[in-house]
Each structure stands twice: as C-alpha cells, then as structure tokens.
Short mmCIF file of N, CA and C in Angstrom, two decimals:
data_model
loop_
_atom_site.label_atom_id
_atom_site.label_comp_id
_atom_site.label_asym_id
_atom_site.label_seq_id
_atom_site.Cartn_x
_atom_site.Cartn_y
_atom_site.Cartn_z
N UNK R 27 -27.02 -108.71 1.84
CA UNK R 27 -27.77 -107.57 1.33
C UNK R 27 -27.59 -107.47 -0.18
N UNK R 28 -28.68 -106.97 -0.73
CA UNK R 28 -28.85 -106.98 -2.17
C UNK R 28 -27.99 -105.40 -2.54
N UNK R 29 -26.57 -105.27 -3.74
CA UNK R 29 -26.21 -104.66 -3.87
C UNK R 29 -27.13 -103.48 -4.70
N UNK R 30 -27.15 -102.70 -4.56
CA UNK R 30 -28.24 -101.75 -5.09
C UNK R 30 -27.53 -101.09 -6.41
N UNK R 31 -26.03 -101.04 -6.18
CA UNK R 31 -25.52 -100.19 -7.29
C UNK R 31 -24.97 -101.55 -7.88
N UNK R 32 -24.90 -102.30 -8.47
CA UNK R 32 -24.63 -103.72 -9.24
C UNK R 32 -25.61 -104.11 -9.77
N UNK R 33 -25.04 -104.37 -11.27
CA UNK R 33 -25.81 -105.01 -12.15
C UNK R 33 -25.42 -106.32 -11.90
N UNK R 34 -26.16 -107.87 -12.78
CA UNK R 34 -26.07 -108.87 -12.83
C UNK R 34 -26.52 -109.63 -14.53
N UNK R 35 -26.54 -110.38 -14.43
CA UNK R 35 -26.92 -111.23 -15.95
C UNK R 35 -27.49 -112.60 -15.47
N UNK R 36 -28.50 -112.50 -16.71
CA UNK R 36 -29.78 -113.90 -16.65
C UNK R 36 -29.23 -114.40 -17.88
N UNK R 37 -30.28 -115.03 -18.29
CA UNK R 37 -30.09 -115.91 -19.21
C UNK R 37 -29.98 -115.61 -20.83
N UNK R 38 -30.51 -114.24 -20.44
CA UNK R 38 -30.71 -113.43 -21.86
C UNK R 38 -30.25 -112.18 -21.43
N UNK R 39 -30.18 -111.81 -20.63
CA UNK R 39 -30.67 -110.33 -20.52
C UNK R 39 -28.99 -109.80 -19.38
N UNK R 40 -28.91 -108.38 -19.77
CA UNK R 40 -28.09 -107.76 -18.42
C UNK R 40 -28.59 -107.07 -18.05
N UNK R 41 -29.05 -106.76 -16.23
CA UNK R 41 -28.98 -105.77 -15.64
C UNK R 41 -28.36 -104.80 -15.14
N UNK R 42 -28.47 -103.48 -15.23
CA UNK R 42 -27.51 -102.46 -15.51
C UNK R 42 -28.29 -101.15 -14.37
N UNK R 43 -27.63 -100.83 -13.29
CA UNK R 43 -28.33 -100.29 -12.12
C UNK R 43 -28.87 -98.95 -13.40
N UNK R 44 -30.08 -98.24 -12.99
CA UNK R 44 -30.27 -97.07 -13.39
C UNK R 44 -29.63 -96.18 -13.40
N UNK R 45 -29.78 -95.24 -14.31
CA UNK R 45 -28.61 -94.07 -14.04
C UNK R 45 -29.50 -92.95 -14.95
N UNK R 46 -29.65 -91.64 -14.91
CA UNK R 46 -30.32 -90.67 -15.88
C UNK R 46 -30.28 -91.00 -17.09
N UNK R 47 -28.55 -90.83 -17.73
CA UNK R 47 -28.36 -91.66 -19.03
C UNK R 47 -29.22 -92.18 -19.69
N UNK R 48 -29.85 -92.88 -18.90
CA UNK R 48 -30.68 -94.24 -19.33
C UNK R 48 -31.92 -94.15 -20.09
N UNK R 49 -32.41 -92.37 -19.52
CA UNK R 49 -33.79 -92.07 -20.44
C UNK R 49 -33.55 -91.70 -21.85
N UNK R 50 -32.38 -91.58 -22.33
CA UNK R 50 -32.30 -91.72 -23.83
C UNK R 50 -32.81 -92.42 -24.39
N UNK R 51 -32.35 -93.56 -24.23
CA UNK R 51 -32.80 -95.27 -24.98
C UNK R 51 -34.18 -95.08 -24.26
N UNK R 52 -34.21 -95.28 -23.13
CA UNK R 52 -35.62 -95.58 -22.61
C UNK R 52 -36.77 -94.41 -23.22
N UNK R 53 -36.74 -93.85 -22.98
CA UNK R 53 -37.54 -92.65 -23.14
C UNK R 53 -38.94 -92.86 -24.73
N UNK R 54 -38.01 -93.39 -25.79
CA UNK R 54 -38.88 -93.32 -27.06
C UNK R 54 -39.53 -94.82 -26.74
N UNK R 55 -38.75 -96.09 -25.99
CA UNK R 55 -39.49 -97.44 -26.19
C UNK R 55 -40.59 -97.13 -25.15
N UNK R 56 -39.99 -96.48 -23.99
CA UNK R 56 -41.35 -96.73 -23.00
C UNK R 56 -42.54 -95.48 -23.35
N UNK R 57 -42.73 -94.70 -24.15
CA UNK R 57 -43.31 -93.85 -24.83
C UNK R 57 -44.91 -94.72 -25.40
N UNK R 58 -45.72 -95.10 -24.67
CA UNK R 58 -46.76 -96.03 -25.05
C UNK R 58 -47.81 -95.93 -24.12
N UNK R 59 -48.93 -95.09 -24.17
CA UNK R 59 -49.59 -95.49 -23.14
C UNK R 59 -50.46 -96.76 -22.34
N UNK R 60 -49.93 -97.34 -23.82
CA UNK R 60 -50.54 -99.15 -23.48
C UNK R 60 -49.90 -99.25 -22.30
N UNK R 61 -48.62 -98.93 -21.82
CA UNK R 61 -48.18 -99.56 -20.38
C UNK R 61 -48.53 -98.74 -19.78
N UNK R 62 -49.24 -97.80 -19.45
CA UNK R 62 -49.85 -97.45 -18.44
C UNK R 62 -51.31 -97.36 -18.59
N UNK R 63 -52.26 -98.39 -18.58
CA UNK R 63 -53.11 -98.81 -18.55
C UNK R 63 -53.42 -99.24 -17.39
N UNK R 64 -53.03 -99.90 -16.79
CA UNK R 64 -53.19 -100.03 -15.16
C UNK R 64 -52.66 -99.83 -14.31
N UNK R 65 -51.39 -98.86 -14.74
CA UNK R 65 -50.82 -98.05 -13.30
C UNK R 65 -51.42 -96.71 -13.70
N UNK R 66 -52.01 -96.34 -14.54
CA UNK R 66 -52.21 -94.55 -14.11
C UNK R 66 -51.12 -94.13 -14.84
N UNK R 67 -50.90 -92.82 -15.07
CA UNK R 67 -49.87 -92.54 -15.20
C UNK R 67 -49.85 -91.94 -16.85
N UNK R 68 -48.30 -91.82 -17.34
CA UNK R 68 -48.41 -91.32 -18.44
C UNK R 68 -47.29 -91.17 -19.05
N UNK R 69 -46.75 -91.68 -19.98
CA UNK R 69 -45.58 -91.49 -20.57
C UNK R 69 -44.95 -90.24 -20.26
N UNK R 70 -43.17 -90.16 -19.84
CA UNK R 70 -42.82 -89.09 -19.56
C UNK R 70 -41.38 -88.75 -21.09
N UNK R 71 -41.88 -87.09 -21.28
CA UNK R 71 -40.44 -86.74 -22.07
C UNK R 71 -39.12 -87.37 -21.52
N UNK R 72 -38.36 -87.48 -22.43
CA UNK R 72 -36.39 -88.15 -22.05
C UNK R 72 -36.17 -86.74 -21.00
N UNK R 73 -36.41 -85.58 -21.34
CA UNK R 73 -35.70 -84.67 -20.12
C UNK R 73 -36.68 -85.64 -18.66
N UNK R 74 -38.32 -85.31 -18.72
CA UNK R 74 -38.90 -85.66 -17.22
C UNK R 74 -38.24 -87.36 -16.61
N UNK R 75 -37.84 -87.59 -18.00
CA UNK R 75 -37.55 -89.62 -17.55
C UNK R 75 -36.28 -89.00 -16.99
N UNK R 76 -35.26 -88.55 -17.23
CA UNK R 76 -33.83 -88.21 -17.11
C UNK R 76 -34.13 -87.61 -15.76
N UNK R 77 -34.55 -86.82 -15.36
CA UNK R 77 -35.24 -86.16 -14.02
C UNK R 77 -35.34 -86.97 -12.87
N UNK R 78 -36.61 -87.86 -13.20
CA UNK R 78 -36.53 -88.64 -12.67
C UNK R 78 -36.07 -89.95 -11.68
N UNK R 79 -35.28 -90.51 -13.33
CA UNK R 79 -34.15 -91.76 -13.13
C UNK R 79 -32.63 -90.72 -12.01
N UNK R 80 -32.49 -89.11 -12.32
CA UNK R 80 -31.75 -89.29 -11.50
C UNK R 80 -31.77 -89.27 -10.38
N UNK R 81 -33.49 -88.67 -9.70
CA UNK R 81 -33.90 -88.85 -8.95
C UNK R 81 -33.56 -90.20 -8.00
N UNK R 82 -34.02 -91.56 -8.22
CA UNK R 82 -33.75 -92.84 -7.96
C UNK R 82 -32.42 -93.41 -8.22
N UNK R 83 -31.57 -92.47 -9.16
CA UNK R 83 -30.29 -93.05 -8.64
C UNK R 83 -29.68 -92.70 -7.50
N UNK R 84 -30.21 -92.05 -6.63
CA UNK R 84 -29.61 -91.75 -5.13
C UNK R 84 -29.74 -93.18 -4.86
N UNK R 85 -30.78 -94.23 -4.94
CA UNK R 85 -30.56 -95.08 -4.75
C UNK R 85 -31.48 -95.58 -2.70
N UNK R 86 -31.76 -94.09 -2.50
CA UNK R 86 -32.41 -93.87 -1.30
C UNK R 86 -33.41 -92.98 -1.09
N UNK R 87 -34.63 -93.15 -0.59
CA UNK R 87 -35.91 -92.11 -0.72
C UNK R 87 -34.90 -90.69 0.11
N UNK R 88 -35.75 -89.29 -0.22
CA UNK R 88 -35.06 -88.40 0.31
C UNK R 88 -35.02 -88.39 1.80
N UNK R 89 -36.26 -88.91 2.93
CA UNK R 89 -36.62 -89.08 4.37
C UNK R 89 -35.88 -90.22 4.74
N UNK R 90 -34.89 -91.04 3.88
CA UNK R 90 -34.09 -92.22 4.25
C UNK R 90 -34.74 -93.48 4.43
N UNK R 91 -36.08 -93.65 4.23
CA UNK R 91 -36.83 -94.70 5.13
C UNK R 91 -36.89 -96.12 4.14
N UNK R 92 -37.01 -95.75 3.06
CA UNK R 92 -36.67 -96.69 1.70
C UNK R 92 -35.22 -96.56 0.55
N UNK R 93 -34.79 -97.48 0.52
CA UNK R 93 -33.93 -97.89 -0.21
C UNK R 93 -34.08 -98.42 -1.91
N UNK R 94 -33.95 -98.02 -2.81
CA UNK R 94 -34.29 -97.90 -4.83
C UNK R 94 -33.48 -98.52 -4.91
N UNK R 95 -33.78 -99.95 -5.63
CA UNK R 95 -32.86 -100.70 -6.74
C UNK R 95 -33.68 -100.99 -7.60
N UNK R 96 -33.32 -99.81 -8.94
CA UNK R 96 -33.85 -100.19 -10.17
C UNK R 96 -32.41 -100.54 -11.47
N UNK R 97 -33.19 -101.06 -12.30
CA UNK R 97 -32.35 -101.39 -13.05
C UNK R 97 -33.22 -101.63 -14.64
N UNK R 98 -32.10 -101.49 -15.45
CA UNK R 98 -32.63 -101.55 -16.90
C UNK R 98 -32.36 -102.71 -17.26
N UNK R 99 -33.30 -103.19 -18.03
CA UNK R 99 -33.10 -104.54 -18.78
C UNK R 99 -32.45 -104.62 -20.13
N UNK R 100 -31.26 -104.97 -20.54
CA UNK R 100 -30.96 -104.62 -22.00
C UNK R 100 -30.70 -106.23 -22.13
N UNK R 101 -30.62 -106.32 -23.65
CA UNK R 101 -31.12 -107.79 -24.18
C UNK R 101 -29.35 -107.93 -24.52
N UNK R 102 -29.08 -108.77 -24.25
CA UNK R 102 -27.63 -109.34 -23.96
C UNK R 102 -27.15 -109.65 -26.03
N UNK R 103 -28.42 -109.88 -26.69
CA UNK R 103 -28.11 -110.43 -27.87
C UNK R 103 -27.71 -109.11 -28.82
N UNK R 104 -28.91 -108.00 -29.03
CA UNK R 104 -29.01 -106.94 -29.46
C UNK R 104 -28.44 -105.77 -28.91
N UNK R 105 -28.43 -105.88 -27.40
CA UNK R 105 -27.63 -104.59 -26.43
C UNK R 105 -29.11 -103.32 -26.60
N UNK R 106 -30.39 -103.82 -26.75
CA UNK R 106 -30.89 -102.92 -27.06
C UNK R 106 -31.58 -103.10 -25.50
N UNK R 107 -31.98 -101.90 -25.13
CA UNK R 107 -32.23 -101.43 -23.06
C UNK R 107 -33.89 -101.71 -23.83
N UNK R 108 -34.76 -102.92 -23.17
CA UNK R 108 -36.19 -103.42 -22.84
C UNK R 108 -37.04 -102.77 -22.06
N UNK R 109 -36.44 -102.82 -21.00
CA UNK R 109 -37.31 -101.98 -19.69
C UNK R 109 -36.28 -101.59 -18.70
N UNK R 110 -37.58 -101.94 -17.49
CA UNK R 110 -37.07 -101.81 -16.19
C UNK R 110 -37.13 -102.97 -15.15
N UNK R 111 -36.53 -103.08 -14.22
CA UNK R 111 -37.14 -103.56 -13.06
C UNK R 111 -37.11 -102.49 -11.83
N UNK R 112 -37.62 -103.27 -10.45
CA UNK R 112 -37.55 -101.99 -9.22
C UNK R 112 -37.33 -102.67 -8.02
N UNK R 113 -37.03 -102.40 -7.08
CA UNK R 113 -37.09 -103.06 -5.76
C UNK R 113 -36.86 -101.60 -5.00
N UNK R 114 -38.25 -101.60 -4.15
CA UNK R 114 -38.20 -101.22 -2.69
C UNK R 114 -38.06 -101.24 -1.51
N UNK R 115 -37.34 -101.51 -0.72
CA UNK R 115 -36.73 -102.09 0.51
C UNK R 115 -36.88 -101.10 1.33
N UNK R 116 -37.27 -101.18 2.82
CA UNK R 116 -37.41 -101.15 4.12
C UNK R 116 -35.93 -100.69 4.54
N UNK R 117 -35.72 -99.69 4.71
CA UNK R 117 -34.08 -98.94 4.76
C UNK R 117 -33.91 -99.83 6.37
N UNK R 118 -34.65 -100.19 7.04
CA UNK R 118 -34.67 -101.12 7.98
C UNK R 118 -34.01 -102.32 8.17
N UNK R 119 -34.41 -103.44 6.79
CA UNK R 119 -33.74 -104.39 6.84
C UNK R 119 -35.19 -105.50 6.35
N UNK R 120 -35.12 -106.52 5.97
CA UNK R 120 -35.21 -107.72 5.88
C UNK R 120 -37.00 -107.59 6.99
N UNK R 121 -36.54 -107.13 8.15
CA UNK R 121 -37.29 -107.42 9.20
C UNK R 121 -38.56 -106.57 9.51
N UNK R 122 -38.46 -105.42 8.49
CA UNK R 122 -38.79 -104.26 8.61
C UNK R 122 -40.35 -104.40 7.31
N UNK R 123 -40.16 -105.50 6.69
CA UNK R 123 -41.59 -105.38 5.37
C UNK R 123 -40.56 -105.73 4.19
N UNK R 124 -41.24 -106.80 3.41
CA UNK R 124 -40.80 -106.90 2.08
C UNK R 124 -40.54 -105.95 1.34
N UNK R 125 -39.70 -106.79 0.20
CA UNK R 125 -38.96 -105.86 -0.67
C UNK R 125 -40.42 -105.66 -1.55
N UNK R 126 -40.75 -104.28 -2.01
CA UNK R 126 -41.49 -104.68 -3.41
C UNK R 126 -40.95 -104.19 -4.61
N UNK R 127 -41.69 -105.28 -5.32
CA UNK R 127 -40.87 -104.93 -6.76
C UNK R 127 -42.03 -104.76 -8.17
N UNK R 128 -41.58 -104.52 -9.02
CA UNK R 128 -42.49 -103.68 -10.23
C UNK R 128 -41.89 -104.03 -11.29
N UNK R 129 -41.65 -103.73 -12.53
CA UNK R 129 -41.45 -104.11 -14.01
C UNK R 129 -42.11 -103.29 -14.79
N UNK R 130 -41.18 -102.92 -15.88
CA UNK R 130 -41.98 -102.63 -17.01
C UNK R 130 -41.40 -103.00 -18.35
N UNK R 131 -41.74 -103.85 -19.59
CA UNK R 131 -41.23 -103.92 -20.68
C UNK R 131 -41.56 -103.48 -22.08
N UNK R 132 -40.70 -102.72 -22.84
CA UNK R 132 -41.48 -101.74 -23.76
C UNK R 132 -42.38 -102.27 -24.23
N UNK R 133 -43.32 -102.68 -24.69
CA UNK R 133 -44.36 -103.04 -26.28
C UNK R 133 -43.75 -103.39 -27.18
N UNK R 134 -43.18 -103.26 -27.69
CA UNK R 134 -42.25 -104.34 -28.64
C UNK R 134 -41.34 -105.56 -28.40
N UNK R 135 -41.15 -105.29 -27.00
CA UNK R 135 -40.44 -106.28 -26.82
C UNK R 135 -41.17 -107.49 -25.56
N UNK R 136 -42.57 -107.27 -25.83
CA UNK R 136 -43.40 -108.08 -24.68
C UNK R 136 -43.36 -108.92 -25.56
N UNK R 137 -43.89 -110.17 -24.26
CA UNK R 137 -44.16 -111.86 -25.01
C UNK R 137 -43.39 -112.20 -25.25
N UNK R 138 -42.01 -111.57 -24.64
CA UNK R 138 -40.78 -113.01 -25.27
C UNK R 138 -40.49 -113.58 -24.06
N UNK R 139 -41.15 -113.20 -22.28
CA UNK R 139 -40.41 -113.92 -20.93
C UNK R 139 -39.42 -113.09 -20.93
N UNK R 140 -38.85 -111.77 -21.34
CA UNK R 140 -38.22 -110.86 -20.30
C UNK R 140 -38.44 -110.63 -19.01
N UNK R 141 -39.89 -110.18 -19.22
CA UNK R 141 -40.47 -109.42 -17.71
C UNK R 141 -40.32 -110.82 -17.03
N UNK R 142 -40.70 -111.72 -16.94
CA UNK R 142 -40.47 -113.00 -16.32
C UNK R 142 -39.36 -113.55 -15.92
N UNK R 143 -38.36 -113.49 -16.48
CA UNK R 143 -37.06 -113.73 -16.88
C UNK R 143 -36.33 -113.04 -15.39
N UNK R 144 -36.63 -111.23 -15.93
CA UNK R 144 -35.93 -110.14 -14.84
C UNK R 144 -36.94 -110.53 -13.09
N UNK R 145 -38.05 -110.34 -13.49
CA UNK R 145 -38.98 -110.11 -12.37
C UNK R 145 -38.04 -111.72 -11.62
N UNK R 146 -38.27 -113.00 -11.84
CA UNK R 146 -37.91 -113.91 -11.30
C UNK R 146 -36.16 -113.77 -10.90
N UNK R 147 -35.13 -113.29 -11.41
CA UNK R 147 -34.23 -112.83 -11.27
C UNK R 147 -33.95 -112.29 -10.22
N UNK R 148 -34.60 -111.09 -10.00
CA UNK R 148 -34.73 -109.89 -8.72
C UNK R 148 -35.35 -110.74 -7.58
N UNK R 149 -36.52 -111.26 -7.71
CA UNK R 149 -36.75 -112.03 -6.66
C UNK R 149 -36.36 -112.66 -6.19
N UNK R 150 -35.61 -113.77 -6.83
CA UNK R 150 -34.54 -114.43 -5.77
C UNK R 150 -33.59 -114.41 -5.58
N UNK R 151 -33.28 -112.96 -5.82
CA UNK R 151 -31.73 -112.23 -5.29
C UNK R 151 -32.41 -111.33 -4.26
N UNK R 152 -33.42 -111.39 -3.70
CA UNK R 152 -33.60 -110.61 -2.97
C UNK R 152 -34.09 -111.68 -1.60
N UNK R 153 -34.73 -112.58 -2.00
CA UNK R 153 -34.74 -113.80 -1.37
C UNK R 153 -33.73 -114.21 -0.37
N UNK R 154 -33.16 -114.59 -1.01
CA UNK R 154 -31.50 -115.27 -1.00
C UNK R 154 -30.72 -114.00 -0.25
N UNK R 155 -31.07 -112.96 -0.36
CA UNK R 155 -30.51 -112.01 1.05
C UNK R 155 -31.45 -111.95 2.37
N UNK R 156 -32.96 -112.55 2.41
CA UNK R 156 -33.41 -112.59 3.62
C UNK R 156 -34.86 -111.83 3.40
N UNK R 157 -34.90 -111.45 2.23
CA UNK R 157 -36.14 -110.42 2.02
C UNK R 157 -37.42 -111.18 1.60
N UNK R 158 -38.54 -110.89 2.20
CA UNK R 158 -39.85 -111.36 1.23
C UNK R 158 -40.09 -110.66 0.16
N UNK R 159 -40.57 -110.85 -0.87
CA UNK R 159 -40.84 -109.90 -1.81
C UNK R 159 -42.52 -109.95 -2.14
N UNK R 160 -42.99 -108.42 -2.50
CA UNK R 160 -44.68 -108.10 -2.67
C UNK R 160 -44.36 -107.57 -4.22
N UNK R 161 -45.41 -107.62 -4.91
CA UNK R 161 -45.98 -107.23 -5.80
C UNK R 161 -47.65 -106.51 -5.65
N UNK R 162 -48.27 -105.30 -6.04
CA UNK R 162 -49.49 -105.23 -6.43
C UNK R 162 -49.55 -105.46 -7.83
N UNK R 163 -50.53 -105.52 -8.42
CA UNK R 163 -50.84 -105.88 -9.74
C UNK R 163 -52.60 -105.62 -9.81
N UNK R 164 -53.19 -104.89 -10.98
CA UNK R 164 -54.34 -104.66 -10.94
C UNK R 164 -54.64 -105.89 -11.42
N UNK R 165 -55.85 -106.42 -11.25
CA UNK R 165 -57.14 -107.58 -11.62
C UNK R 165 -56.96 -107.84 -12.81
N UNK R 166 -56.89 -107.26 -13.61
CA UNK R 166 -57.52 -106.80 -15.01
C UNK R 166 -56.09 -107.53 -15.68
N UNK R 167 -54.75 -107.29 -15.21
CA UNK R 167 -53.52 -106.78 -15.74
C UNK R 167 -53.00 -108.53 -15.70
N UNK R 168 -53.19 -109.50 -16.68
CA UNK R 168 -53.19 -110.87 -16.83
C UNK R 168 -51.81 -110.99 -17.01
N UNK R 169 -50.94 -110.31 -17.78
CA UNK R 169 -49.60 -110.32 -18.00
C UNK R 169 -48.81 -110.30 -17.12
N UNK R 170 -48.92 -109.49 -16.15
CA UNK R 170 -48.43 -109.20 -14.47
C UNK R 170 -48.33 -110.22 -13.94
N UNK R 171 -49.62 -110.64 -13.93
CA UNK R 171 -50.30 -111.90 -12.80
C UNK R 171 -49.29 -112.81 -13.59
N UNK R 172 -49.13 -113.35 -14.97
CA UNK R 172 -48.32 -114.12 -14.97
C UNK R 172 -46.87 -114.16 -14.89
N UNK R 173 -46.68 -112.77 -14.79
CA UNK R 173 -44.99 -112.45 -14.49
C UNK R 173 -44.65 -112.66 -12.81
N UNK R 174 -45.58 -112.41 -12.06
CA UNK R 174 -45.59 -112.58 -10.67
C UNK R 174 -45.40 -114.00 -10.15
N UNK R 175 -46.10 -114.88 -11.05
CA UNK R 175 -46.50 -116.44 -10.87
C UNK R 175 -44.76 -117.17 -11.57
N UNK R 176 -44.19 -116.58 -12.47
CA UNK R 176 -42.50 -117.02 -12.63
C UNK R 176 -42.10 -116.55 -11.74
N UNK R 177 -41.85 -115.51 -10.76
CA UNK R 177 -41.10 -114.94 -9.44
C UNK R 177 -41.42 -115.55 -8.37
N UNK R 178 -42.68 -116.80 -8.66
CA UNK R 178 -42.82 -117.10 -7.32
C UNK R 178 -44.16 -116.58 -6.51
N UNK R 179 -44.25 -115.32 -7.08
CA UNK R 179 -45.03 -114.81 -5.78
C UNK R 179 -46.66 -115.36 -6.20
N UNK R 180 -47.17 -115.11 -5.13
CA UNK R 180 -48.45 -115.72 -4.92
C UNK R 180 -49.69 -114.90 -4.27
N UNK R 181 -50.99 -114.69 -4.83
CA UNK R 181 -52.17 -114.05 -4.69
C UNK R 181 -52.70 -113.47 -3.53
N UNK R 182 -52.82 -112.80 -2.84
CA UNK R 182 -53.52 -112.78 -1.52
C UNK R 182 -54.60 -111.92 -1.25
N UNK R 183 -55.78 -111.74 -0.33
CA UNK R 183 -57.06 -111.30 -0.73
C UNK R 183 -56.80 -110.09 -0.30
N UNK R 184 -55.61 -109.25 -0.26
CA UNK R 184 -55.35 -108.03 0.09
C UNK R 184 -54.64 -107.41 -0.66
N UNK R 185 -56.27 -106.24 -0.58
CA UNK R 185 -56.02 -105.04 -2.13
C UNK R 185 -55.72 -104.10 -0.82
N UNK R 186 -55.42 -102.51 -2.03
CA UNK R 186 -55.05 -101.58 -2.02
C UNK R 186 -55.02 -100.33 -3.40
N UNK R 187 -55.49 -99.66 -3.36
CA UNK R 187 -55.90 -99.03 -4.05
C UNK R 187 -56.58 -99.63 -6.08
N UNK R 188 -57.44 -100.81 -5.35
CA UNK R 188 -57.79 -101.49 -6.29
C UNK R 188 -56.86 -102.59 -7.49
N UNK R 189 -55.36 -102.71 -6.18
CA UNK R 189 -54.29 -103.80 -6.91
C UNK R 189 -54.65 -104.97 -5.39
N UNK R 190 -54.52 -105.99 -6.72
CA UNK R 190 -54.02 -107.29 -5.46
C UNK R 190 -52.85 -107.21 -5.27
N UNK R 191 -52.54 -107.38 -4.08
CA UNK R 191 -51.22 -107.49 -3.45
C UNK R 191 -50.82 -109.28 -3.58
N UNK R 192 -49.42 -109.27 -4.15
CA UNK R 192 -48.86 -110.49 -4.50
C UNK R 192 -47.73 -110.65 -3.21
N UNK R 193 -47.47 -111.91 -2.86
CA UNK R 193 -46.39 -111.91 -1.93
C UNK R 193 -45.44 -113.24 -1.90
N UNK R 194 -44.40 -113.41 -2.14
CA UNK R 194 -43.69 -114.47 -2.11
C UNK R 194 -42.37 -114.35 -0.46
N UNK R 195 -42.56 -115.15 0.31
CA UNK R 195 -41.89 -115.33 1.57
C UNK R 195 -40.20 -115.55 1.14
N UNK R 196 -39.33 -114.99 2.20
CA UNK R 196 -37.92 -115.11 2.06
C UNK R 196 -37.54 -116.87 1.84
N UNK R 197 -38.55 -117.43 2.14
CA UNK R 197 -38.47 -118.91 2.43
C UNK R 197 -38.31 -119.44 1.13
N UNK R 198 -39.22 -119.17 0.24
CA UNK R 198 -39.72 -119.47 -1.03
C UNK R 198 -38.22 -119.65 -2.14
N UNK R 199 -38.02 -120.54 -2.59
CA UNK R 199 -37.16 -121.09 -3.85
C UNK R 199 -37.38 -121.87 -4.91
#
C-alpha cells in the first residue's frame, strides 16, 4: 500500500505529504488563472487554500469511501514548493477502481518536466502497490496529455464531463 502520509524524492524534486502550512508558499504561485483553464475553477485566497489543504490532510473523504494522497512538489535545488500532485484511491483497495491522479505546476515553473517528473513518480508507486492509475484531462489541455504519456498512462474513448479519461493498468512499467 501506498503510504499516504510519506513523502519521497525523484530526481529533482521532494515530495512532501500536504499539510495546511503549505498554502503559504502555495497560495501566491498557484494564484493564476491560466491553471485553471480547463479545470474550472478559480484561484483560492492562502486562508480558502489553508482550509482546504486541511481539509485533505485527513488524508480520507469524510463518508470514508476514498482515501487523499496529495503532496507538494518542492524543487530539491531551490527548496522552492512548485505544485502539487493527488491520488485518489478506492478506500476499498486495489480491487475496488484505480487510483486517480491530477497535478498542478505553478506558471513559472512549467516546461522544465516537473509535472512529468512527479506525475510519473506517483504512478509507479502506485503501480508497484497493485493499483491502476486514471487520469481525465480536457482535449484542448496538450500539456496534460503529455504529462500523462511520461506516467505511462494511455488515451481511451471514454469521456466524462467533457475530459478524456486516461488509464494506465497495475501491469504497466
């Protein structure tokens, strides 16, 4: 099983489980509505991000049925916090529906293979415990599609609220 409260380290980068804290730093980089361009949505104040993040550090939906492992991306060189990653899990197990997972990296710090970097990271630590992992990703959203395509995962003709659904099998390495 994928530890939910543990961070890990890539090649550049440390992951650092979420914690409220976290909307300090986060709060002014992810402040852009360029990243929410194809999720909807809308930049939130450091108090609503702080709200939030402590929301998901339970680490478990409130009805128990899903399991939150998010985590911040901070750049191992600078120590400066990039984004996020996410994983949603089936409080079930493995057997119960893929993990899905999400990303976000501030605007300043896109185009260097972070999001690629983390997204491929998470995936096959989630793999490697037994999990398939999904992605949606809107049409439009080319950056995604290629962050999905380093994790592995792969296209399938099944939308949902106007995202393709991406899916890479527990099999997949």
């Amino acid at each position: 099983m994928v530890d939910l409260q543990a961070g890990w380290q890539t090649e550049r980068l440390d992951l650092e489980p979420l914690i409220a804290e976290h909307a300090v730093e986060l709060a002014p980089a992810l402040d852009d509505l360029s990243l929410h361009r194809f999720t909807g949505g809308e930049a939130l104040s450091a108090s609503a991000l702080a709200d939030r993040y402590q929301r998901l550090a339970n680490r478990r939906s409130p009805d128990g049925e899903q399991l939150w492992g998010n985590w911040v991306l901070r750049s191992r060189e600078t120590g400066t916090a990039l984004g996020t990653v996410q994983a949603t899990l089936p409080a079930a197990g493995p057997s119960a529906g893929p993990a899905d997972i999400a990303w976000v990296v501030a605007t300043a710090a896109q185009g260097r293979g972070y999001a690629k970097e983390a997204a491929r990271s998470l995936a096959d630590r989630l793999c490697e415990s037994g999990w398939s992992v999904a992605a949606c990703i809107h049409p439009r959203n080319l950056a995604s599609q290629h962050v999905a395509r380093a994790a592995l995962l792969a296209a399938t003709d099944v939308t949902r609220d106007g995202e393709r659904r991406w899916i890479r099998p527990a099999s997949a390495r």
